[in-house]
PDB file of C-alpha atoms and ligand atoms in Angstrom:
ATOM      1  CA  UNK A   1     -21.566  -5.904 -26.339  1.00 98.00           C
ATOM      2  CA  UNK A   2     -22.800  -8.230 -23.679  1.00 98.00           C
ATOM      3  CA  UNK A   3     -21.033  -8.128 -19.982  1.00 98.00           C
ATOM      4  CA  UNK A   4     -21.892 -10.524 -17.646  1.00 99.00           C
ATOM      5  CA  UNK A   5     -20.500 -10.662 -13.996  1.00 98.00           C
ATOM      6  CA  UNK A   6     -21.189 -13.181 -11.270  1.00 98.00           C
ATOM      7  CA  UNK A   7     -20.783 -12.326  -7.619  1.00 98.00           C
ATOM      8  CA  UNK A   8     -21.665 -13.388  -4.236  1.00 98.00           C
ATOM      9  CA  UNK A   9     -22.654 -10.038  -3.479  1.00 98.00           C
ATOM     10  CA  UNK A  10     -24.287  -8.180  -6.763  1.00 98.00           C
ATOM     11  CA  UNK A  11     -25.302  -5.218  -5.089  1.00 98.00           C
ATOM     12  CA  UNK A  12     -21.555  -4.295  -4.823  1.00 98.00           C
ATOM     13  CA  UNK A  13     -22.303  -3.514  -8.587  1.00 98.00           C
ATOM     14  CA  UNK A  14     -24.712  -1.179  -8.720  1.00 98.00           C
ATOM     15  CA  UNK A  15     -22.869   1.942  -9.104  1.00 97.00           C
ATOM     16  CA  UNK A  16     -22.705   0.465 -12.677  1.00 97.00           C
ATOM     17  CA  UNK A  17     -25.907   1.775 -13.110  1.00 96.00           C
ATOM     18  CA  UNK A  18     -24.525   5.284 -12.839  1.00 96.00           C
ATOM     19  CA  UNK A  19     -22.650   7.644 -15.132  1.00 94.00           C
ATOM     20  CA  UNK A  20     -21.343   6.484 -18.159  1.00 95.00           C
ATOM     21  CA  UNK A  21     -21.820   2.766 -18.434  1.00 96.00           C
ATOM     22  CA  UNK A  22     -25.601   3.384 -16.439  1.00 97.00           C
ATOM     23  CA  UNK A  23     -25.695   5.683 -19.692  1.00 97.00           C
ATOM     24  CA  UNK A  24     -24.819   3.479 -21.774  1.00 97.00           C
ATOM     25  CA  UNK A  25     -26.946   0.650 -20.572  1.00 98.00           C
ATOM     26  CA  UNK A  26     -29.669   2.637 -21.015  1.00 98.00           C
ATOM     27  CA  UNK A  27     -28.755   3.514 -24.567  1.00 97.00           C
ATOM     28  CA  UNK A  28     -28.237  -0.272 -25.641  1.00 97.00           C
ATOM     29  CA  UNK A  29     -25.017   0.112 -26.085  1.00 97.00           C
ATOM     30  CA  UNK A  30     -24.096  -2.211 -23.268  1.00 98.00           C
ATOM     31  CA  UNK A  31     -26.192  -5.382 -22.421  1.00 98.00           C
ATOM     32  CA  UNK A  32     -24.723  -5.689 -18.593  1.00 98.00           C
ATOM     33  CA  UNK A  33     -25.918  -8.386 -16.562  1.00 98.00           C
ATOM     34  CA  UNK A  34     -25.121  -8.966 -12.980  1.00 98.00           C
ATOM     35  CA  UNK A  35     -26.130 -12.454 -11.568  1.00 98.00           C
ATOM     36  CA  UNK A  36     -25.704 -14.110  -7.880  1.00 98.00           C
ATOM     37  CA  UNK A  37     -23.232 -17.018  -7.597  1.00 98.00           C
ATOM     38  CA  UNK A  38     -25.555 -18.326  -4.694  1.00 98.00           C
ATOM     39  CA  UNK A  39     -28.717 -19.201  -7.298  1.00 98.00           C
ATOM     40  CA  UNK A  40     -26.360 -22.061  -8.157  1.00 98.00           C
ATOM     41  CA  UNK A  41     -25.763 -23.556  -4.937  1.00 98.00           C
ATOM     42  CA  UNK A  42     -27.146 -26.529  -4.251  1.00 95.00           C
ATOM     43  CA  UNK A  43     -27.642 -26.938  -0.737  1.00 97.00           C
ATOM     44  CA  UNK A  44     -30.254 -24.985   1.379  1.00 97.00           C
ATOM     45  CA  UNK A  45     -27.692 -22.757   3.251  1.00 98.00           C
ATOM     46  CA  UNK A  46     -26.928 -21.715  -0.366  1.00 98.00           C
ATOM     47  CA  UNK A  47     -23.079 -22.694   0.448  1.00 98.00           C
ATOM     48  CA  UNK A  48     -19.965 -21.573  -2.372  1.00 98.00           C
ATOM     49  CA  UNK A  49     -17.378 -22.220  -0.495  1.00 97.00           C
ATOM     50  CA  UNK A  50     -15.170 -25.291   1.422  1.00 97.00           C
ATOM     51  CA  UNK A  51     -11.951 -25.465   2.785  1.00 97.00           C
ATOM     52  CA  UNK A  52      -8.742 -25.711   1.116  1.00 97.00           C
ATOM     53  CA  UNK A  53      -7.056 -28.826   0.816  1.00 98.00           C
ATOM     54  CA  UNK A  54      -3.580 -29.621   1.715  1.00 98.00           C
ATOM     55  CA  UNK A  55      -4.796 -27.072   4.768  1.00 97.00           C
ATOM     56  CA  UNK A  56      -3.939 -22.906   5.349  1.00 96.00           C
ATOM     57  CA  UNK A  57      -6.376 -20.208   6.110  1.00 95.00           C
ATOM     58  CA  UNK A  58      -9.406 -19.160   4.823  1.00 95.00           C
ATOM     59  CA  UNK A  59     -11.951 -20.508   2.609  1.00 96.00           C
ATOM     60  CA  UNK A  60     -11.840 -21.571  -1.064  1.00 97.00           C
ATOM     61  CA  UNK A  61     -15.227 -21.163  -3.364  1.00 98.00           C
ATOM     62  CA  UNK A  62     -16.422 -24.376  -5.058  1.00 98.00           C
ATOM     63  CA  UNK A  63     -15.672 -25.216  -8.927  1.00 98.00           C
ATOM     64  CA  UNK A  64     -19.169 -27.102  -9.036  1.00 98.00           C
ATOM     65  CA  UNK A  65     -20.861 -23.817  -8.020  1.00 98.00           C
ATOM     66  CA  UNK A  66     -18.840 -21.737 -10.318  1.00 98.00           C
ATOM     67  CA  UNK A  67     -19.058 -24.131 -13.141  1.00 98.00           C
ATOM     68  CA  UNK A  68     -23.462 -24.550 -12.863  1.00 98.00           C
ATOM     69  CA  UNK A  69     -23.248 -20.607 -12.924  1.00 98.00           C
ATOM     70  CA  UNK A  70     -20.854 -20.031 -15.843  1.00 98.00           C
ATOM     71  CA  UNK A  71     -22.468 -22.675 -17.857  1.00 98.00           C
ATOM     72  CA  UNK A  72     -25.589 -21.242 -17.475  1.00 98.00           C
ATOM     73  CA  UNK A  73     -24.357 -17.494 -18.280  1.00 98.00           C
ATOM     74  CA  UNK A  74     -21.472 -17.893 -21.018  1.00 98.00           C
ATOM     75  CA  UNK A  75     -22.299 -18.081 -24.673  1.00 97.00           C
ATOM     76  CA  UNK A  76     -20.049 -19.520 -26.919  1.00 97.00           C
ATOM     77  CA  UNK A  77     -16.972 -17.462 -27.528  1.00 96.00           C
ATOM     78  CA  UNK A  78     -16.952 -15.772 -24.615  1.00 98.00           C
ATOM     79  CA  UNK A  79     -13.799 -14.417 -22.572  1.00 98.00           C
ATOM     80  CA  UNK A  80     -13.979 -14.955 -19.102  1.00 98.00           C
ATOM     81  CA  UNK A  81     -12.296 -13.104 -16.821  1.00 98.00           C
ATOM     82  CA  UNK A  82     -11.431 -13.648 -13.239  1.00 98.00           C
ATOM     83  CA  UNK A  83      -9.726 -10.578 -11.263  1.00 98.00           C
ATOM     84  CA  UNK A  84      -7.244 -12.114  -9.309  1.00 97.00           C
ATOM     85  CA  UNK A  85      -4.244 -10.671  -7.433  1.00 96.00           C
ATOM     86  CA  UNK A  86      -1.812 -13.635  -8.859  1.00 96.00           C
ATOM     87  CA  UNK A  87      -3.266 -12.225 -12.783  1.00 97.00           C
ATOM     88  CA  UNK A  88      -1.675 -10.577 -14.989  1.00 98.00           C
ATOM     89  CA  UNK A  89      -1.830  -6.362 -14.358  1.00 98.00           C
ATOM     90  CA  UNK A  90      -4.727  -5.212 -16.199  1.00 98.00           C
ATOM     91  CA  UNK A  91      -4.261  -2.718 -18.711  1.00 97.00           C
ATOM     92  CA  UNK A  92      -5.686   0.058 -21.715  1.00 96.00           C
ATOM     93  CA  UNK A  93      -4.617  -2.869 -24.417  1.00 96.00           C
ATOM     94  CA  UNK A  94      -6.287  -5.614 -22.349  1.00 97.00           C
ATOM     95  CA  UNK A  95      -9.338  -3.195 -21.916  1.00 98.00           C
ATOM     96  CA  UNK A  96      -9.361  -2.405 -25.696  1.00 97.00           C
ATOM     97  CA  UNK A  97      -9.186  -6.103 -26.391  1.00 97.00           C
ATOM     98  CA  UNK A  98     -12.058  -7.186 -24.318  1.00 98.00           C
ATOM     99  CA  UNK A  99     -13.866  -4.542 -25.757  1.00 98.00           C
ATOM    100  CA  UNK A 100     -13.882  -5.908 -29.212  1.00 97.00           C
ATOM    101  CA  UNK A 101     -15.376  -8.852 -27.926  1.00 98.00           C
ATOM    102  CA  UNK A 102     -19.022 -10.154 -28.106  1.00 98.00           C
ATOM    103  CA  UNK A 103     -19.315 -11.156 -24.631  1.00 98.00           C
ATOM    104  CA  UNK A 104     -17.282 -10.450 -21.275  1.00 98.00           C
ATOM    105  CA  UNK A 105     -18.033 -12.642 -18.150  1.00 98.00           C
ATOM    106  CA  UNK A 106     -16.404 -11.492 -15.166  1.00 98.00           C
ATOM    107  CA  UNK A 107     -15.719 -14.229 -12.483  1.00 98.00           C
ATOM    108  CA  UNK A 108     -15.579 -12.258  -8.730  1.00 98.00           C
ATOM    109  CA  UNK A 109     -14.005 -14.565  -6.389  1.00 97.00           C
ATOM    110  CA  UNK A 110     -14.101 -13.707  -3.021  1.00 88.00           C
ATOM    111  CA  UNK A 111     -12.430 -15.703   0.511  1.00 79.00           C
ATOM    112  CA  UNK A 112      -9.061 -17.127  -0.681  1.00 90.00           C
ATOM    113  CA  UNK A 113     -10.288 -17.284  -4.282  1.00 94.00           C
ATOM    114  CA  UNK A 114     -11.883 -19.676  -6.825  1.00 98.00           C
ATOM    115  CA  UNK A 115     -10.917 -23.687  -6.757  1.00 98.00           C
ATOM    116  CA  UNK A 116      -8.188 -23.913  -9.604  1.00 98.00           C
ATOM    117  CA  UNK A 117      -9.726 -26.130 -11.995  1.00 98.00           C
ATOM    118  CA  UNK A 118     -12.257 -23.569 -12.879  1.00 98.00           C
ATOM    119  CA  UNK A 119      -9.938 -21.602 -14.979  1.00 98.00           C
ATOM    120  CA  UNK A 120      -8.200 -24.698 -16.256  1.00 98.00           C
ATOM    121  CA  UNK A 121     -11.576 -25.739 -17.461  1.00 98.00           C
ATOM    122  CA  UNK A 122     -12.353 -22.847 -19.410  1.00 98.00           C
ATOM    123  CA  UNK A 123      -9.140 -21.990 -20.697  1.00 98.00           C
ATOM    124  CA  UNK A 124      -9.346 -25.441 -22.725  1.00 97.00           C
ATOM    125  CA  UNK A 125     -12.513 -24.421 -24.415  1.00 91.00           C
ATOM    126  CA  UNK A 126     -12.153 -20.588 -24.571  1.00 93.00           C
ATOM    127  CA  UNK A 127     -10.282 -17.483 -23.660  1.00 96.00           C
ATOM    128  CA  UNK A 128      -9.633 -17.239 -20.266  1.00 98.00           C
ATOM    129  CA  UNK A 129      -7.405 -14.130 -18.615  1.00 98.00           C
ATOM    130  CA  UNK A 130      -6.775 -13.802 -14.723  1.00 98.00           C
ATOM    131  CA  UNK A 131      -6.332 -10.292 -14.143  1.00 98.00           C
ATOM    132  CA  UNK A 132      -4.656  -8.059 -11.204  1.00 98.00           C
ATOM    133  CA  UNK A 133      -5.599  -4.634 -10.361  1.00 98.00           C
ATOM    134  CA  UNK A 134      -2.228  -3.870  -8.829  1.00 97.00           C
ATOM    135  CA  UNK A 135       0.362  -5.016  -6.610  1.00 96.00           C
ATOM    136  CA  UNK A 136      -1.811  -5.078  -3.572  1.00 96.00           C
ATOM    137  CA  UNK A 137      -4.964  -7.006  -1.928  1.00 95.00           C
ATOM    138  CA  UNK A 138      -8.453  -6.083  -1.905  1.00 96.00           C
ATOM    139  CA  UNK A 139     -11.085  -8.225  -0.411  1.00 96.00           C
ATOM    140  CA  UNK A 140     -12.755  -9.866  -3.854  1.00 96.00           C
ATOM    141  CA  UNK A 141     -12.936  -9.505  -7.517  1.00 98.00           C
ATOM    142  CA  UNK A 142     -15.807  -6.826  -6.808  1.00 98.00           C
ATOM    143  CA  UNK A 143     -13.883  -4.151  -6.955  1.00 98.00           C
ATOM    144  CA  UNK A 144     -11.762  -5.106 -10.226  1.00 98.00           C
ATOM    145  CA  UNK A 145     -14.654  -5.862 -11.972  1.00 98.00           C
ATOM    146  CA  UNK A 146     -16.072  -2.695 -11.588  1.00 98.00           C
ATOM    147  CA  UNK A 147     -12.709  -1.538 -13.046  1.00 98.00           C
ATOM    148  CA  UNK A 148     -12.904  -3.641 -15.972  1.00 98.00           C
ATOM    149  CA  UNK A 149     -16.854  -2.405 -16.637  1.00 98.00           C
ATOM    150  CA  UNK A 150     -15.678   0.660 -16.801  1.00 98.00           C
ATOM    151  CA  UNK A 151     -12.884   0.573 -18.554  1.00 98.00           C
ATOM    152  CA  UNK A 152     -14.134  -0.944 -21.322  1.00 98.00           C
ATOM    153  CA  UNK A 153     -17.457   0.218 -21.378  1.00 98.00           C
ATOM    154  CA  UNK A 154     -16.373   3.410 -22.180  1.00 96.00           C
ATOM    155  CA  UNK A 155     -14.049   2.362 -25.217  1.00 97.00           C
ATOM    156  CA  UNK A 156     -17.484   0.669 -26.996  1.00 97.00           C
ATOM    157  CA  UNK A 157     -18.626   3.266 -29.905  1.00 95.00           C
ATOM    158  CA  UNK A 158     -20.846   6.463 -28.836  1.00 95.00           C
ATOM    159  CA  UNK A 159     -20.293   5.917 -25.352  1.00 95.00           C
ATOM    160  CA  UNK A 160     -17.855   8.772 -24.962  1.00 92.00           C
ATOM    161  CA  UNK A 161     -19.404  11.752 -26.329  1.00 86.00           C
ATOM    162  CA  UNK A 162     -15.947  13.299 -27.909  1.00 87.00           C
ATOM    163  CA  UNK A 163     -14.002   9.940 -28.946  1.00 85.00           C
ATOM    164  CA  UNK A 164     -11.077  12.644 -29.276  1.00 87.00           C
ATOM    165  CA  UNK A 165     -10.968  12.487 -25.160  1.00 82.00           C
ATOM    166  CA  UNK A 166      -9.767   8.605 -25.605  1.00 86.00           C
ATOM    167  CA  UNK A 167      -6.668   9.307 -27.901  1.00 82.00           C
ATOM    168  CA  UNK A 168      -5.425  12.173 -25.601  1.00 79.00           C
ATOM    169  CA  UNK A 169      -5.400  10.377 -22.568  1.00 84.00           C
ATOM    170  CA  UNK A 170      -2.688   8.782 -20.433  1.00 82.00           C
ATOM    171  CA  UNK A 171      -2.233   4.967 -21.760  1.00 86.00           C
ATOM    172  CA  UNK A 172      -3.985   5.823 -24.794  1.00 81.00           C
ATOM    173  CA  UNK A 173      -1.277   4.989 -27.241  1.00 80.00           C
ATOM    174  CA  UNK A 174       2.519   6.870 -27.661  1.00 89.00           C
ATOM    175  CA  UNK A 175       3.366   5.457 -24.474  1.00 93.00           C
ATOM    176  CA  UNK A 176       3.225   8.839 -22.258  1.00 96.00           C
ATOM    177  CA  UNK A 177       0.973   9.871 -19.571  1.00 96.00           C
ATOM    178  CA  UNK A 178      -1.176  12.585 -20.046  1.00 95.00           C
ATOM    179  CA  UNK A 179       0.327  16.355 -19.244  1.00 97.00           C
ATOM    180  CA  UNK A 180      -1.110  18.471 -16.716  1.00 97.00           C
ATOM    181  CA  UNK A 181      -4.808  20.253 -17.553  1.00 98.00           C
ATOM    182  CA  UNK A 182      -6.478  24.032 -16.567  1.00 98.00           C
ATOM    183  CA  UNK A 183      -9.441  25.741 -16.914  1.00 98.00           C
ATOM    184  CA  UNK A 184     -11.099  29.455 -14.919  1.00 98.00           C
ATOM    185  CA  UNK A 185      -9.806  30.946 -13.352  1.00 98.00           C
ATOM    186  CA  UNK A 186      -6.577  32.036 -14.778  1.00 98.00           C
ATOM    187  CA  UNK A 187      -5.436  32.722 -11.174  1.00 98.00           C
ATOM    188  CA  UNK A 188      -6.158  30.635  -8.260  1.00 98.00           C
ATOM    189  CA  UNK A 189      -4.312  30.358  -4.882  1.00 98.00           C
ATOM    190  CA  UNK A 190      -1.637  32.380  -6.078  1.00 98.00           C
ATOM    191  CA  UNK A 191      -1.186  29.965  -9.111  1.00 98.00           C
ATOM    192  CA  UNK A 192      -1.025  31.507 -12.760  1.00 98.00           C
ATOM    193  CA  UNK A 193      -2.531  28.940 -15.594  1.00 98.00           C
ATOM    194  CA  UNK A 194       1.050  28.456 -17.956  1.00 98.00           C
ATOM    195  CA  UNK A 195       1.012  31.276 -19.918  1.00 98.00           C
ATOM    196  CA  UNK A 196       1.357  29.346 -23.300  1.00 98.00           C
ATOM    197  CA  UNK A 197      -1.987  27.699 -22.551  1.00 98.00           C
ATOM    198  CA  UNK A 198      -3.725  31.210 -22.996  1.00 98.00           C
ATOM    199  CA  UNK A 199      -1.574  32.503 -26.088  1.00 98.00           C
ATOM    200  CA  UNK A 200      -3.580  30.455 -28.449  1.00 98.00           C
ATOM    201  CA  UNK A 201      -0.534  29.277 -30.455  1.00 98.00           C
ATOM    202  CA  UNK A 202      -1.456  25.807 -31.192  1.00 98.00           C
ATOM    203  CA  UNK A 203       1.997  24.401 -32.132  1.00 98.00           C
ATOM    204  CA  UNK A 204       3.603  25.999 -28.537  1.00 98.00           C
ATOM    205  CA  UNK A 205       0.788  24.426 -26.813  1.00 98.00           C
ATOM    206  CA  UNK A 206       1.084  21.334 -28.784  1.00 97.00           C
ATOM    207  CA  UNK A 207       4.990  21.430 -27.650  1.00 98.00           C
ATOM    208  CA  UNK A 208       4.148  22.600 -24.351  1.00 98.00           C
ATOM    209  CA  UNK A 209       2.241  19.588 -23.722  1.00 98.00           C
ATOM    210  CA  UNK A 210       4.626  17.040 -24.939  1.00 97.00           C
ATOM    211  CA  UNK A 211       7.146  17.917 -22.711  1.00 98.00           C
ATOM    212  CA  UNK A 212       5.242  18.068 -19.826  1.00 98.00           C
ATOM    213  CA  UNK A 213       4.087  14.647 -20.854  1.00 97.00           C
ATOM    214  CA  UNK A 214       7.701  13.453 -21.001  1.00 98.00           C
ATOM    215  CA  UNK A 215       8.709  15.119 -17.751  1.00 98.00           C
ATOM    216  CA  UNK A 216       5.775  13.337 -16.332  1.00 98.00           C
ATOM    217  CA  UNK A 217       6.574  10.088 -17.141  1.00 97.00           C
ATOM    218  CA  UNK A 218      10.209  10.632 -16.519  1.00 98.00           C
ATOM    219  CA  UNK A 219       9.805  11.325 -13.554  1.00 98.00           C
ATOM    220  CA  UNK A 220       6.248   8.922 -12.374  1.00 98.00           C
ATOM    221  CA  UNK A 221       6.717   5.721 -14.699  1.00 97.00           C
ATOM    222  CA  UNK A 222      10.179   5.835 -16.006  1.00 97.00           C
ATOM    223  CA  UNK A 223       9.361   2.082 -16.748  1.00 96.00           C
ATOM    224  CA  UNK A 224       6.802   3.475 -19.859  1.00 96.00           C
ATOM    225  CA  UNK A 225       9.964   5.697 -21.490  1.00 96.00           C
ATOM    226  CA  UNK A 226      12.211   2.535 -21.319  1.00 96.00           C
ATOM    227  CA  UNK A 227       9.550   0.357 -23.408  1.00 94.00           C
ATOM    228  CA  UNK A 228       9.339   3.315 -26.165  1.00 94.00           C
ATOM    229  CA  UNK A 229      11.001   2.774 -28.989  1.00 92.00           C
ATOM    230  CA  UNK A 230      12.774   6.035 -30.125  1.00 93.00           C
ATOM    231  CA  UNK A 231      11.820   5.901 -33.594  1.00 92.00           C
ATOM    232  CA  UNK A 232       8.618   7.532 -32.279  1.00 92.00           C
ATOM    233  CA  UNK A 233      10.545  10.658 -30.561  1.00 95.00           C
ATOM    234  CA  UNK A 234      10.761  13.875 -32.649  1.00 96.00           C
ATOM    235  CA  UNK A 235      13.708  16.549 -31.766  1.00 97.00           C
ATOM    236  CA  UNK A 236      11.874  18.388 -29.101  1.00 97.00           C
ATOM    237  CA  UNK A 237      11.490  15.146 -27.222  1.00 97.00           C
ATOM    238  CA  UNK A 238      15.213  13.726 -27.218  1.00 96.00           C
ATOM    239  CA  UNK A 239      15.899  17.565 -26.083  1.00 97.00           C
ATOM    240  CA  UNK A 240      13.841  17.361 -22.749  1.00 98.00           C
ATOM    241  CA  UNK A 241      14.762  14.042 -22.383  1.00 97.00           C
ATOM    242  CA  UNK A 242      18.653  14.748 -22.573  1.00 97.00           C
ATOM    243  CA  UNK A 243      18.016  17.804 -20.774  1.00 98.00           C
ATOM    244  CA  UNK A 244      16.643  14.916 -17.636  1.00 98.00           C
ATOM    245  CA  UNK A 245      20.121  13.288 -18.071  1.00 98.00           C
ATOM    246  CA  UNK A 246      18.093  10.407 -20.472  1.00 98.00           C
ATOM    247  CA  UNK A 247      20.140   9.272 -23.403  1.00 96.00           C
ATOM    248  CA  UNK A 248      19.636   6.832 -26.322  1.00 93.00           C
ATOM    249  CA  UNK A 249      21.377   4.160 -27.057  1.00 90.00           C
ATOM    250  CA  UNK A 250      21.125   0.963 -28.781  1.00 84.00           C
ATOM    251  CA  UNK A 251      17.566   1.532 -30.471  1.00 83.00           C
ATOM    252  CA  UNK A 252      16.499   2.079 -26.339  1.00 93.00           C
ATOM    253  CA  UNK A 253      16.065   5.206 -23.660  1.00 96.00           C
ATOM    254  CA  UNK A 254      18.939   4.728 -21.104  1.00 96.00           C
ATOM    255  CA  UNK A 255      17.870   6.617 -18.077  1.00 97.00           C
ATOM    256  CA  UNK A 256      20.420   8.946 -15.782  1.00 97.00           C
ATOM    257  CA  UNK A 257      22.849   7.745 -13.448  1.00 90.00           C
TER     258      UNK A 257
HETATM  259  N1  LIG B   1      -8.705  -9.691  -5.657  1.00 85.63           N
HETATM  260  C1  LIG B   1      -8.009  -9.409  -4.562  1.00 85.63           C
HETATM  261  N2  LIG B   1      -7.006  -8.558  -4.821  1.00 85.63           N
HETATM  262  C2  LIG B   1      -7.081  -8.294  -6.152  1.00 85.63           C
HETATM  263  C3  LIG B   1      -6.323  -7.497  -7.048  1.00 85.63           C
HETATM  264  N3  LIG B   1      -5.265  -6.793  -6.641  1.00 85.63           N
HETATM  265  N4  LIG B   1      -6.676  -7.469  -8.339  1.00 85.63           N
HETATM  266  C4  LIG B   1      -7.712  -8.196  -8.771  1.00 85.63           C
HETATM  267  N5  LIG B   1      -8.466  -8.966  -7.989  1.00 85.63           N
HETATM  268  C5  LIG B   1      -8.160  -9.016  -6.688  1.00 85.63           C
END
């Protein structure tokens, strides 16, 4: 897979060359490219960026610019992406989407974001997705793009050594996030490792883990039960569910109170 991103400031990339998707780079699993908005200006102050009409704060970066620069980096079928706070929140199924796809260009937008029409453009020739980290503000798509590297990087074949690792985790798929983990020492700080973790009964721990899984969510992202569908709950589930005052009702998870 090919990933492109585009930046005013590529150096705030380079930790991609580390870890993982640095692995992975190296490997040729992952053709990454990271390419200066600036070598598209035009001017000799290398300028991206105007004001905004219709007035307010800030700056707002240049559609020419951006369009010279994604011209000259997309290939056809490409999805472009462009982190955004006003996107849509990224996600695992977003991430395993883009990562089925031949090539991801990653639009970072920096001052008060990208002139409009870019992503109108695009969007009538290809796949377009604004994307949000979160409900807050950093300072430029930087950040989220590094996010989205990595996120998807490491769904791409052979980059994860155990591919077992991906179904486990939280967001991976039944909708929970991930229980609680341990290793040596068995005692630390005055805290025991669960006792059914070392009694090498793999349907207790199996059970074990599933509750603490519910509990989790329950209790973290109660928003994640109340998109499950039940069908998907065994009898040890409704039991610590109902034991949290959670019912079901109408093919949904009604939560207490
Ligand atoms: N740019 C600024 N804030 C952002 C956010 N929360 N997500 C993605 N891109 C951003």
């Amino acid at each position: 897979m090919r990933i492109d991103v585009v930046s005013i400031f590529p150096e705030y990339l380079a930790p991609l060359n580390l870890s993982l998707v640095g692995k992975a780079v190296r490997d040729g699993l992952l053709d990454l490219r990271v390419h200066d908005l600036r070598d598209w200006a035009r001017d000799r102050h290398r300028t991206v960026d105007d004001t905004p009409f219709g007035g307010g704060a800030g700056m707002v970066m240049r559609p020419d610019v951006w369009g010279e620069a994604l011209d000259a980096v997309m290939t056809p079928g490409a999805h472009l992406v462009v982190p955004s706070p006003a996107g849509q929140p990224f996600s695992q199924q977003l991430a395993a989407d883009l990562a089925g796809t031949e090539q991801l260009v990653i639009a970072c937008g920096r001052y008060e974001g990208i002139d409009a029409r870019v992503v109108e453009h695009y969007a009538a020739a290809g796949t377009v997705s604004e994307v949000s980290l979160g409900d807050y503000v950093v300072n430029g798509g930087e950040v989220a793009a590094l996010v989205v590297v990595e996120a998807v990087a490491r769904l791409l074949p052979g980059v994860i050594g155990n591919p077992q690792s991906l179904v486990e985790e939280s967001h991976a798929g039944d909708g929970l996030l991930e229980y609680p983990v341990y290793t040596r020492p068995t005692a630390w700080a005055g805290l025991e490792v669960p006792e059914v973790l070392l009694s090498g009964h793999h349907g207790n721990v199996a059970r074990w883990r599933r509750d603490r899984s519910i509990e989790r969510t329950a209790a973290r992202r109660p928003d994640l039960l109340l998109a499950l569908d039940p069908a998907q709950l065994d009898r040890g589930d409704l039991a610590v569910l109902s034991a949290l005052g959670w019912s079901v009702r109408e093919g949904g998870l009604v939560p207490p109170g």
